[in-house]
Amino acid sequence: MIKVGIVGGTGYTGVELLRLVAQHPEMKLSVITSRKEAGQKVADLFPSLRGHVDMAFSDPARVTTLIDCELVFFATPNGVAMEQVRELLEAGVRVIDLAADFRLKDVAEWESWYAQTHACPDLLEGAVYGLPEVNRDSIRSANLVANPGCYPTAVQLGFLPLVETGVVDLNYLVADVKSGASGAGRKAEVPLLLAEVGDNFKAYGVPGHRHLPEIRQGLRLGAGREVGLTFVPHLLPMIRGIHATLYARLTRRDVDLQALFEARYANEPFVDILPPGSHPETRSVRASNHCRIAVHRPQEGEMVVVLVVIDNLVKGAAGQAVQNANLMFDWPETLGLTQVPILP
Amino acid sequence: MIKVGIVGGTGYTGVELLRLVAQHPEMKLSVITSRKEAGQKVADLFPSLRGHVDMAFSDPARVTTLIDCELVFFATPNGVAMEQVRELLEAGVRVIDLAADFRLKDVAEWESWYAQTHACPDLLEGAVYGLPEVNRDSIRSANLVANPGCYPTAVQLGFLPLVETGVVDLNYLVADVKSGASGAGRKAEVPLLLAEVGDNFKAYGVPGHRHLPEIRQGLRLGAGREVGLTFVPHLLPMIRGIHATLYARLTRRDVDLQALFEARYANEPFVDILPPGSHPETRSVRASNHCRIAVHRPQEGEMVVVLVVIDNLVKGAAGQAVQNANLMFDWPETLGLTQVPILP
Amino acid sequence: MIKVGIVGGTGYTGVELLRLVAQHPEMKLSVITSRKEAGQKVADLFPSLRGHVDMAFSDPARVTTLIDCELVFFATPNGVAMEQVRELLEAGVRVIDLAADFRLKDVAEWESWYAQTHACPDLLEGAVYGLPEVNRDSIRSANLVANPGCYPTAVQLGFLPLVETGVVDLNYLVADVKSGASGAGRKAEVPLLLAEVGDNFKAYGVPGHRHLPEIRQGLRLGAGREVGLTFVPHLLPMIRGIHATLYARLTRRDVDLQALFEARYANEPFVDILPPGSHPETRSVRASNHCRIAVHRPQEGEMVVVLVVIDNLVKGAAGQAVQNANLMFDWPETLGLTQVPILP
Amino acid sequence: MIKVGIVGGTGYTGVELLRLVAQHPEMKLSVITSRKEAGQKVADLFPSLRGHVDMAFSDPARVTTLIDCELVFFATPNGVAMEQVRELLEAGVRVIDLAADFRLKDVAEWESWYAQTHACPDLLEGAVYGLPEVNRDSIRSANLVANPGCYPTAVQLGFLPLVETGVVDLNYLVADVKSGASGAGRKAEVPLLLAEVGDNFKAYGVPGHRHLPEIRQGLRLGAGREVGLTFVPHLLPMIRGIHATLYARLTRRDVDLQALFEARYANEPFVDILPPGSHPETRSVRASNHCRIAVHRPQEGEMVVVLVVIDNLVKGAAGQAVQNANLMFDWPETLGLTQVPILP
């Protein structure tokens, strides 16, 4: 068992991480911080954890024990981890940031999309982008892992087999993605109220969303060249789940798409290619680290349509972070992540 | 057409009032105020009103035109109307307060439940409690109407036939009431997020809820004596609708409950007694001013169970306010309130 | 007032039509049929109609009074209207079919997608496709109107300004469309249960959906040439509303998209072009006949993204049928359709 | 590991049982039957089980392997288990019936509520009612366990501390209970559609529900005398969860209710008494076998209000069945049931 710290455990990513860490056989939660809830018992804020997590939130300003952990997760808003990571790394603590601070390699692009100055641009190069299906080996030896965003996880897993093999027109990729409301976080904002989101549906961020450069970076690396991507996120009247519907024009018509996808993910423990003709449902991965994918070519035409589902809080956040930790500490990659999805 | 003002039109009660006023043939919206949204167009905040309400919110600190209205609705938080009503009344403007400032006759009880000093206790006696099924005649001539709360409307309409006729034990009434999340208002609070309320259910305020003294006051007046009431509100994972399930012990077993309820509401345009054996659904009154009631006596035993549904934003707030206005201005009581409920 | 008949009034399209007809000042419901519910009172099946519709369902096998109506709506499954329409037309009754029997001009294509033989292919030529924004004048004089499908209404209204002016690549149009569950009808099927659809999201019909040829026909007529369309419908965990997200590649970069859309729909009473940068919500048209559209060009690139919302039961079905009836009988086009949308 | 069979695994109780059995370290699923889905792979019907359950449904008419199991669960409709149990018991197979066939001791009462003749009334006496908090020792040695209903589990756990100690008036107990739609089963019925249940709320079965005699039997045994109970179930617009709100009049005012409840359940692994003033949420037990309870005495009056939440599919069905199996086979009572609830 290693000692684990969590910085910022009061959001949805945080409580999901707590759920997974509490059930992980090799992790022992040593400290959890929250500025706002310091002193309160975790299980008073999240009664689902009664009997599973018997600890109070610590004041981040006073806590000194993070440095005694072997692994620290940041489940904080963007811009927090970059202020604290250097000290931890220098003390030999390994770090997984679930926010965006270390996801983009280009610091200028990061500062432009996140509208702040980066606190430690020199750490970007050494940070490993934590998508195991792409960077498994680098993650194993990484000290600083940038856990991918929820949309970028779904969109990259769906597009990678196509862009890596160059069978589609890379100039006109379309990602129409829909997310449950937990993806927007546990924030006191009117637009996230049940009476606003419920029985309602809309797109948002069409002019530009922060996950766009992250997805583009991943696809560019996979393709070995620049890609043209249109990315439209939508807000679903439900709690958990992301569904990405991806469109691309085939440049080769003789390709066996089903075989292509199955081969790409043949050894992946969490990526499941469904039989031809399938339509994955978000609930088929609810509360689990699975990603399920179906690939279609409607009417045997030129367009390929890829359907991808993940749970935004698990494979899109806390579960992927645990998967990365399993790699970093040489545990079985699925350790603590074998729960069956919840259906119905 | 009369000139109508609305103070505080950015909550759910406010937007519902706007919907009804915009469709009312005798009301012309003259001014609408909001401190927070002053200057913004109403239809920018509520796109459902595009093409129906072409007006901007006015700053309440600067507006002078309320005094030119014939009728002003307060759709403000508790404690706001009582600061402004006197000036309007003195200028001859009639007022309907959709909040709680004038609902309780006992100022000490009001101050205890609402935790503030009442600004104009002398106006309480003249204020009329706006439940037309009880106070129709007084409402007609009222200058200041206290529009009932949503829970109190449903619970009183369900219990009144029983308590007025004394056929139940008045010491042990139970009101188990469930409300859609719009009843909690359009407030930026974590507990109202879809990711908190959705796919979830709970009671709240069991130790004491502000609507308890209001209901007790109404039942006491109906019964002619004090009543013992246990009132438990619950939060439903949906937007609109209140369902009250009421329990009382019969003290007379020969009473024809169906006939009692039908007689009590025979001439009421908005109270609909369902056939024996019915279970009213909240959607059967969605977006309408109807109240539907079914009365049961399970296994012909001693207990009577009354089921009541209203739309909390219509008969429980804005619709009842318009019904009161119709009475005050001698228009047909159902004017502007004849929309068919929305199902599904 | 004219006498109106409804054939098959027990589905969601039927009950919505009943709601609108009951409130229409020029229509008098004369007869409503249902094989399954014959003899039952309409308001017993749909309590929302208590006090508004006081009539029982008639057995379609026995009813003779349809022929006395001036207008008959078919709210039946596909394949029913085509068996009965000829007799009504010959008797001088005008007909609006809300199902698909008369939507496609090519009988072979119809028979292939609907897997049955068409009963009256000779009537197809005279049938008018009831999209007023395209065929207003023909609808006025039509005796047989084919009311458009819900998806086709949203997708055509969003694409038409682009395809009519030829500013986009017509070979690669993408329509990613999401519908509330009422669009699937009031059918006793496991996949439509709340415990299946709720808190869940998925695509369906990716290999081919019956609305595809209907949309393609409309866009072909608008463009004056064949178009390539990829159409992916999805099922939303909510009741009402369609959101279409449309993608096309611009072939001319100097076009003012906002002006183009505003000009196209300048005189349309039910099509509302939102200000630049908007993201329409389905609830902004809930229970109303409005269609709201926003047009985007993300990062000033080559792709245009059009966002369209309608209520699938109103502009996507019953409301559009009433709009068509208003045209056919020379009433104001918005008669009986001026209700404010329900928000929240 | 023992060999386990499941009869009737296509309902929500069945798929939940599959989820738990697949994760149970001492159970090996040996056979699962379904008349309707015979031959189909389990994971094709429930994609959430892909990678966890690799087995097809067997035709119950042809299967002979049930008799080789050590334990068989019946997740069938009422009336099925009683036809097959005798043969299994005689072959030494132990049985847990998740339906109602063996819950009532009085065969006449059973036949009256379930409207059929009981196939094996002689087995009723030996069947043990599987509520571990009451019958733990008998369950250990039982060969036939009648797993309690979902409502009866919640209501009994909430009332037992009160009725066992006689501190309330046993003549007028009120149980106002609300259930998610999965409690109604995976049945192709219009009233269970999302477009019917969603954004809607209603009571049902007020004249009499089959769980009433089961609850009354349990409370009578606890109290040692007959009790008077009014039981009103309601249908919630959500998937999982039961919330019981229980009302009783105290006959002794000096009782420390909090201490009473804590003492009663001090050694229960799955019953959690919340701190005074709490309001349990259904999501705090989602997908877990926990039952959380809060006890209130509003305004220090005569009425006690008990709030109880369980997951209807876990503690209300499949989880309790596994808990019973753990007792029957002398495994730790919580084996395979330690998952953290899913929140949000």
Tab-separated table of C-alpha atoms in Angstrom, chain D:
chain	number	residue	atom	x	y	z
D	1	MET	CA	-16.779	-21.272	-4.981
D	2	ILE	CA	-20.273	-22.684	-5.290
D	3	LYS	CA	-22.300	-23.191	-8.441
D	4	VAL	CA	-25.148	-20.704	-8.720
D	5	GLY	CA	-28.165	-20.721	-11.008
D	6	ILE	CA	-30.492	-17.846	-11.844
D	7	VAL	CA	-33.988	-18.481	-13.136
D	8	GLY	CA	-35.379	-15.536	-15.107
D	9	GLY	CA	-32.547	-13.126	-15.558
D	10	THR	CA	-33.966	-10.587	-17.978
D	11	GLY	CA	-35.683	-8.196	-15.585
D	12	TYR	CA	-34.044	-5.409	-13.593
D	13	THR	CA	-33.763	-7.642	-10.551
D	14	GLY	CA	-32.082	-10.232	-12.740
D	15	VAL	CA	-29.492	-7.932	-14.279
D	16	GLU	CA	-28.674	-6.506	-10.855
D	17	LEU	CA	-28.238	-10.002	-9.495
D	18	LEU	CA	-25.931	-10.783	-12.416
D	19	ARG	CA	-23.874	-7.703	-11.579
D	20	LEU	CA	-23.463	-8.805	-7.961
D	21	VAL	CA	-22.898	-12.496	-8.646
D	22	ALA	CA	-20.262	-11.651	-11.273
D	23	GLN	CA	-18.335	-9.742	-8.616
D	24	HIS	CA	-18.860	-12.227	-5.775
D	25	PRO	CA	-15.685	-14.126	-4.845
D	26	GLU	CA	-17.495	-17.298	-3.751
D	27	MET	CA	-20.160	-17.623	-6.425
D	28	LYS	CA	-19.720	-19.038	-9.888
D	29	LEU	CA	-22.634	-18.480	-12.247
D	30	SER	CA	-23.404	-21.872	-13.699
D	31	VAL	CA	-26.672	-21.352	-15.551
D	32	ILE	CA	-29.138	-18.582	-16.255
D	33	THR	CA	-32.509	-19.212	-17.839
D	34	SER	CA	-34.991	-17.130	-19.780
D	35	ARG	CA	-37.904	-18.374	-21.796
D	36	LYS	CA	-37.998	-15.306	-24.000
D	37	GLU	CA	-34.276	-14.799	-24.567
D	38	ALA	CA	-33.117	-18.427	-24.695
D	39	GLY	CA	-30.019	-18.725	-26.851
D	40	GLN	CA	-29.143	-15.041	-26.691
D	41	LYS	CA	-25.941	-13.991	-25.017
D	42	VAL	CA	-26.512	-12.222	-21.712
D	43	ALA	CA	-24.086	-9.465	-22.669
D	44	ASP	CA	-25.975	-8.778	-25.903
D	45	LEU	CA	-29.093	-7.963	-23.910
D	46	PHE	CA	-27.169	-6.073	-21.215
D	47	PRO	CA	-23.988	-4.568	-22.717
D	48	SER	CA	-22.937	-3.412	-19.258
D	49	LEU	CA	-22.022	-7.062	-18.631
D	50	ARG	CA	-19.660	-7.372	-21.628
D	51	GLY	CA	-16.412	-8.770	-20.310
D	52	HIS	CA	-18.039	-9.755	-17.018
D	53	VAL	CA	-20.636	-12.384	-17.938
D	54	ASP	CA	-19.824	-14.640	-20.883
D	55	MET	CA	-22.832	-16.914	-21.016
D	56	ALA	CA	-26.086	-17.295	-22.958
D	57	PHE	CA	-29.597	-17.619	-21.570
D	58	SER	CA	-30.803	-21.228	-21.447
D	59	ASP	CA	-34.310	-22.360	-22.246
D	60	PRO	CA	-35.904	-23.176	-18.872
D	61	ALA	CA	-37.848	-26.027	-20.476
D	62	ARG	CA	-34.683	-27.817	-21.475
D	63	VAL	CA	-32.227	-26.954	-18.760
D	64	THR	CA	-31.259	-29.765	-16.430
D	65	THR	CA	-28.293	-28.146	-14.786
D	66	LEU	CA	-30.176	-26.179	-12.142
D	67	ILE	CA	-30.167	-29.316	-10.103
D	68	ASP	CA	-26.370	-29.352	-10.104
D	69	CYS	CA	-26.219	-25.932	-8.485
D	70	GLU	CA	-25.785	-25.430	-4.775
D	71	LEU	CA	-27.923	-22.289	-4.862
D	72	VAL	CA	-30.648	-21.113	-7.229
D	73	PHE	CA	-32.086	-17.592	-7.291
D	74	PHE	CA	-35.551	-17.032	-8.767
D	75	ALA	CA	-35.798	-13.578	-10.313
D	76	THR	CA	-39.093	-14.457	-11.943
D	77	PRO	CA	-42.605	-12.996	-11.878
D	78	ASN	CA	-44.803	-13.995	-8.942
D	79	GLY	CA	-46.114	-17.541	-9.280
D	80	VAL	CA	-43.179	-19.073	-11.141
D	81	ALA	CA	-40.911	-20.180	-8.324
D	82	MET	CA	-43.628	-22.086	-6.491
D	83	GLU	CA	-43.951	-24.427	-9.490
D	84	GLN	CA	-40.275	-25.393	-9.496
D	85	VAL	CA	-38.953	-25.078	-5.987
D	86	ARG	CA	-40.018	-28.469	-4.633
D	87	GLU	CA	-37.937	-30.401	-7.146
D	88	LEU	CA	-34.869	-28.344	-6.393
D	89	LEU	CA	-35.247	-28.599	-2.623
D	90	GLU	CA	-35.682	-32.344	-2.866
D	91	ALA	CA	-32.444	-32.521	-4.826
D	92	GLY	CA	-30.680	-30.635	-2.050
D	93	VAL	CA	-30.464	-27.303	-3.879
D	94	ARG	CA	-31.015	-24.270	-1.683
D	95	VAL	CA	-33.315	-21.584	-3.067
D	96	ILE	CA	-33.811	-17.845	-2.710
D	97	ASP	CA	-36.995	-16.531	-4.303
D	98	LEU	CA	-36.858	-12.807	-5.078
D	99	ALA	CA	-40.567	-12.792	-5.940
D	100	ALA	CA	-43.492	-13.008	-3.544
D	101	ASP	CA	-44.390	-16.708	-3.591
D	102	PHE	CA	-43.167	-17.531	-0.100
D	103	ARG	CA	-43.394	-14.211	1.697
D	104	LEU	CA	-46.810	-14.546	3.353
D	105	LYS	CA	-47.401	-17.234	5.952
D	106	ASP	CA	-51.181	-17.175	5.525
D	107	VAL	CA	-51.948	-18.973	2.265
D	108	ALA	CA	-55.477	-17.597	2.081
D	109	GLU	CA	-54.193	-14.069	2.354
D	110	TRP	CA	-51.591	-14.819	-0.334
D	111	GLU	CA	-54.170	-16.255	-2.699
D	112	SER	CA	-56.466	-13.322	-2.170
D	113	TRP	CA	-53.810	-10.656	-2.902
D	114	TYR	CA	-52.081	-12.521	-5.723
D	115	ALA	CA	-55.275	-13.838	-7.311
D	116	GLN	CA	-54.056	-17.382	-7.897
D	117	THR	CA	-53.935	-20.729	-6.150
D	118	HIS	CA	-50.707	-21.426	-4.324
D	119	ALA	CA	-48.888	-24.433	-5.780
D	120	CYS	CA	-47.167	-25.604	-2.626
D	121	PRO	CA	-48.737	-24.241	0.556
D	122	ASP	CA	-46.978	-26.951	2.564
D	123	LEU	CA	-43.638	-25.268	1.882
D	124	LEU	CA	-44.710	-21.943	3.376
D	125	GLU	CA	-44.056	-22.902	6.954
D	126	GLY	CA	-40.462	-23.897	6.290
D	127	ALA	CA	-39.694	-20.898	4.143
D	128	VAL	CA	-37.743	-18.199	5.981
D	129	TYR	CA	-38.538	-14.524	5.400
D	130	GLY	CA	-35.168	-13.166	4.342
D	131	LEU	CA	-34.847	-9.965	6.316
D	132	PRO	CA	-31.485	-10.504	8.054
D	133	GLU	CA	-32.106	-7.724	10.553
D	134	VAL	CA	-34.962	-9.854	11.918
D	135	ASN	CA	-34.303	-13.464	10.961
D	136	ARG	CA	-30.532	-13.758	10.718
D	137	ASP	CA	-30.248	-17.065	12.529
D	138	SER	CA	-33.096	-18.780	10.732
D	139	ILE	CA	-31.703	-17.648	7.397
D	140	ARG	CA	-28.364	-19.331	8.123
D	141	SER	CA	-29.981	-22.723	8.190
D	142	ALA	CA	-32.760	-22.141	5.689
D	143	ASN	CA	-33.132	-24.107	2.485
D	144	LEU	CA	-35.838	-21.825	1.091
D	145	VAL	CA	-35.626	-18.093	1.632
D	146	ALA	CA	-38.370	-15.661	0.670
D	147	ASN	CA	-36.525	-12.473	-0.210
D	148	PRO	CA	-38.555	-9.462	0.990
D	149	GLY	CA	-40.204	-6.953	-1.307
D	150	CYS	CA	-38.571	-3.570	-1.856
D	151	TYR	CA	-41.211	-1.466	-0.096
D	152	PRO	CA	-41.513	-3.961	2.794
D	153	THR	CA	-37.747	-3.842	3.374
D	154	ALA	CA	-37.695	-0.062	3.710
D	155	VAL	CA	-40.888	0.227	5.744
D	156	GLN	CA	-40.086	-2.581	8.176
D	157	LEU	CA	-36.535	-1.382	8.821
D	158	GLY	CA	-37.922	2.068	9.581
D	159	PHE	CA	-40.814	1.010	11.813
D	160	LEU	CA	-39.304	-1.974	13.650
D	161	PRO	CA	-37.465	-0.063	16.404
D	162	LEU	CA	-40.740	1.704	17.201
D	163	VAL	CA	-43.143	-1.220	17.061
D	164	GLU	CA	-40.856	-3.702	18.802
D	165	THR	CA	-40.580	-1.387	21.803
D	166	GLY	CA	-44.232	-0.324	21.736
D	167	VAL	CA	-43.508	3.393	21.983
D	168	VAL	CA	-46.031	4.374	19.303
D	169	ASP	CA	-49.758	4.003	18.739
D	170	LEU	CA	-49.894	0.821	16.675
D	171	ASN	CA	-53.344	1.560	15.312
D	172	TYR	CA	-52.427	4.454	13.070
D	173	LEU	CA	-49.127	3.921	11.320
D	174	VAL	CA	-48.671	5.751	8.029
D	175	ALA	CA	-46.105	4.773	5.383
D	176	ASP	CA	-45.812	7.229	2.503
D	177	VAL	CA	-43.320	5.574	0.162
D	178	LYS	CA	-41.787	6.657	-3.140
D	179	SER	CA	-40.014	4.396	-5.606
D	180	GLY	CA	-37.955	4.832	-8.733
D	181	ALA	CA	-39.401	3.370	-11.921
D	182	SER	CA	-37.114	0.335	-11.999
D	183	GLY	CA	-39.232	-0.983	-9.151
D	184	ALA	CA	-42.062	-1.532	-11.607
D	185	GLY	CA	-39.889	-3.875	-13.641
D	186	ARG	CA	-38.656	-4.174	-17.195
D	187	LYS	CA	-42.078	-4.511	-18.784
D	188	ALA	CA	-43.374	-3.266	-22.107
D	189	GLU	CA	-46.137	-1.066	-20.699
D	190	VAL	CA	-47.173	2.443	-21.696
D	191	PRO	CA	-47.441	3.772	-18.112
D	192	LEU	CA	-43.717	3.074	-17.594
D	193	LEU	CA	-42.460	5.014	-20.634
D	194	LEU	CA	-40.117	7.913	-20.037
D	195	ALA	CA	-42.653	10.170	-21.733
D	196	GLU	CA	-45.217	9.098	-19.085
D	197	VAL	CA	-43.129	8.776	-15.913
D	198	GLY	CA	-40.586	11.496	-16.673
D	199	ASP	CA	-41.119	14.957	-15.195
D	200	ASN	CA	-44.216	13.553	-13.525
D	201	PHE	CA	-45.243	12.193	-10.133
D	202	LYS	CA	-48.232	10.283	-8.816
D	203	ALA	CA	-49.439	7.890	-6.163
D	204	TYR	CA	-50.805	4.488	-7.182
D	205	GLY	CA	-52.433	1.514	-5.560
D	206	VAL	CA	-53.999	3.590	-2.788
D	207	PRO	CA	-56.984	1.234	-2.445
D	208	GLY	CA	-54.578	-1.650	-1.824
D	209	HIS	CA	-51.097	-2.799	-2.842
D	210	ARG	CA	-49.676	-6.339	-2.568
D	211	HIS	CA	-46.902	-5.193	-0.300
D	212	LEU	CA	-49.412	-4.113	2.345
D	213	PRO	CA	-50.071	-7.602	3.814
D	214	GLU	CA	-46.327	-8.345	3.724
D	215	ILE	CA	-45.487	-5.222	5.693
D	216	ARG	CA	-48.348	-5.806	8.096
D	217	GLN	CA	-47.178	-9.382	8.725
D	218	GLY	CA	-43.670	-8.171	9.528
D	219	LEU	CA	-44.818	-5.401	11.836
D	220	ARG	CA	-47.286	-7.696	13.564
D	221	LEU	CA	-44.496	-10.159	14.313
D	222	GLY	CA	-42.316	-7.328	15.578
D	223	ALA	CA	-45.044	-5.818	17.736
D	224	GLY	CA	-46.547	-9.041	18.967
D	225	ARG	CA	-49.994	-7.774	18.033
D	226	GLU	CA	-52.017	-6.583	15.066
D	227	VAL	CA	-51.134	-3.157	13.651
D	228	GLY	CA	-53.141	-0.594	11.690
D	229	LEU	CA	-51.194	0.601	8.664
D	230	THR	CA	-51.952	3.002	5.840
D	231	PHE	CA	-49.526	2.421	2.977
D	232	VAL	CA	-49.364	4.697	-0.070
D	233	PRO	CA	-46.769	3.986	-2.772
D	234	HIS	CA	-45.759	6.611	-5.347
D	235	LEU	CA	-43.836	6.481	-8.627
D	236	LEU	CA	-40.768	8.747	-8.886
D	237	PRO	CA	-39.424	10.173	-12.170
D	238	MET	CA	-36.074	8.446	-11.681
D	239	ILE	CA	-34.589	4.990	-12.046
D	240	ARG	CA	-33.376	3.628	-8.704
D	241	GLY	CA	-34.154	4.286	-5.089
D	242	ILE	CA	-36.881	4.057	-2.491
D	243	HIS	CA	-37.613	6.725	0.089
D	244	ALA	CA	-40.033	5.844	2.867
D	245	THR	CA	-41.473	8.609	5.013
D	246	LEU	CA	-43.044	6.995	8.066
D	247	TYR	CA	-45.382	8.614	10.573
D	248	ALA	CA	-46.432	7.374	14.007
D	249	ARG	CA	-47.838	8.937	17.169
D	250	LEU	CA	-45.680	8.521	20.254
D	251	THR	CA	-47.410	7.037	23.265
D	252	ARG	CA	-44.429	7.779	25.494
D	253	ARG	CA	-42.774	11.178	25.331
D	254	ASP	CA	-39.646	10.347	27.320
D	255	VAL	CA	-38.126	8.050	24.744
D	256	ASP	CA	-34.736	8.904	23.192
D	257	LEU	CA	-35.525	8.038	19.603
D	258	GLN	CA	-31.999	8.475	18.301
D	259	ALA	CA	-30.592	6.111	20.913
D	260	LEU	CA	-33.408	3.647	20.301
D	261	PHE	CA	-32.612	3.404	16.588
D	262	GLU	CA	-28.864	3.303	17.101
D	263	ALA	CA	-29.162	0.497	19.622
D	264	ARG	CA	-31.520	-1.537	17.469
D	265	TYR	CA	-29.115	-1.516	14.533
D	266	ALA	CA	-25.790	-1.276	16.360
D	267	ASN	CA	-24.452	-4.500	14.883
D	268	GLU	CA	-26.075	-4.331	11.488
D	269	PRO	CA	-23.535	-4.038	8.660
D	270	PHE	CA	-25.997	-2.484	6.224
D	271	VAL	CA	-28.227	-0.270	8.372
D	272	ASP	CA	-26.828	3.193	9.007
D	273	ILE	CA	-28.542	5.524	11.488
D	274	LEU	CA	-27.738	9.095	10.458
D	275	PRO	CA	-26.989	11.884	12.969
D	276	PRO	CA	-29.965	13.792	14.415
D	277	GLY	CA	-31.441	16.292	11.980
D	278	SER	CA	-30.405	14.396	8.849
D	279	HIS	CA	-32.407	13.942	5.637
D	280	PRO	CA	-31.132	10.857	3.775
D	281	GLU	CA	-31.010	11.013	-0.021
D	282	THR	CA	-31.702	8.004	-2.219
D	283	ARG	CA	-28.462	8.598	-4.105
D	284	SER	CA	-26.467	8.072	-0.910
D	285	VAL	CA	-27.220	4.342	-1.293
D	286	ARG	CA	-27.339	4.116	-5.095
D	287	ALA	CA	-26.114	0.737	-6.352
D	288	SER	CA	-25.221	-0.361	-2.800
D	289	ASN	CA	-26.798	-2.594	-0.160
D	290	HIS	CA	-26.967	0.149	2.462
D	291	CYS	CA	-30.110	1.333	4.201
D	292	ARG	CA	-29.841	4.798	5.743
D	293	ILE	CA	-32.310	6.032	8.327
D	294	ALA	CA	-32.983	9.331	10.092
D	295	VAL	CA	-35.487	9.793	12.887
D	296	HIS	CA	-37.207	13.107	13.656
D	297	ARG	CA	-39.680	14.449	16.160
D	298	PRO	CA	-40.797	17.743	14.601
D	299	GLN	CA	-41.193	20.611	17.063
D	300	GLU	CA	-40.773	18.123	19.903
D	301	GLY	CA	-44.374	17.098	19.360
D	302	GLU	CA	-46.173	13.795	19.541
D	303	MET	CA	-45.366	12.618	16.047
D	304	VAL	CA	-42.281	10.694	15.073
D	305	VAL	CA	-41.167	10.885	11.460
D	306	VAL	CA	-38.749	8.243	10.169
D	307	LEU	CA	-36.944	8.716	6.841
D	308	VAL	CA	-35.555	5.574	5.192
D	309	VAL	CA	-33.662	5.152	1.912
D	310	ILE	CA	-32.566	2.012	0.109
D	311	ASP	CA	-31.737	1.109	-3.468
D	312	ASN	CA	-34.798	-0.870	-4.504
D	313	LEU	CA	-32.705	-3.175	-6.718
D	314	VAL	CA	-30.012	-3.855	-4.103
D	315	LYS	CA	-31.144	-3.872	-0.446
D	316	GLY	CA	-34.684	-4.033	-1.880
D	317	ALA	CA	-33.935	-7.091	-4.069
D	318	ALA	CA	-30.679	-8.512	-5.443
D	319	GLY	CA	-28.314	-7.224	-2.759
D	320	GLN	CA	-30.470	-8.548	0.028
D	321	ALA	CA	-30.612	-11.879	-1.800
D	322	VAL	CA	-26.805	-12.002	-1.854
D	323	GLN	CA	-26.721	-10.988	1.826
D	324	ASN	CA	-29.041	-13.920	2.533
D	325	ALA	CA	-26.830	-16.234	0.482
D	326	ASN	CA	-23.809	-15.098	2.465
D	327	LEU	CA	-25.611	-16.094	5.645
D	328	MET	CA	-26.781	-19.432	4.231
D	329	PHE	CA	-23.270	-20.423	3.175
D	330	ASP	CA	-21.437	-19.094	6.239
D	331	TRP	CA	-19.509	-16.447	4.339
D	332	PRO	CA	-18.917	-12.987	5.777
D	333	GLU	CA	-22.272	-11.233	5.595
D	334	THR	CA	-20.906	-8.357	3.513
D	335	LEU	CA	-19.003	-10.508	1.007
D	336	GLY	CA	-19.383	-9.104	-2.500
D	337	LEU	CA	-21.478	-6.225	-1.154
D	338	THR	CA	-18.872	-3.664	-0.168
D	339	GLN	CA	-19.124	-1.388	-3.215
D	340	VAL	CA	-19.248	2.327	-2.485
D	341	PRO	CA	-22.534	3.958	-3.587
D	342	ILE	CA	-22.440	5.912	-6.855
D	343	LEU	CA	-22.665	9.687	-6.278
D	344	PRO	CA	-23.393	11.771	-8.263
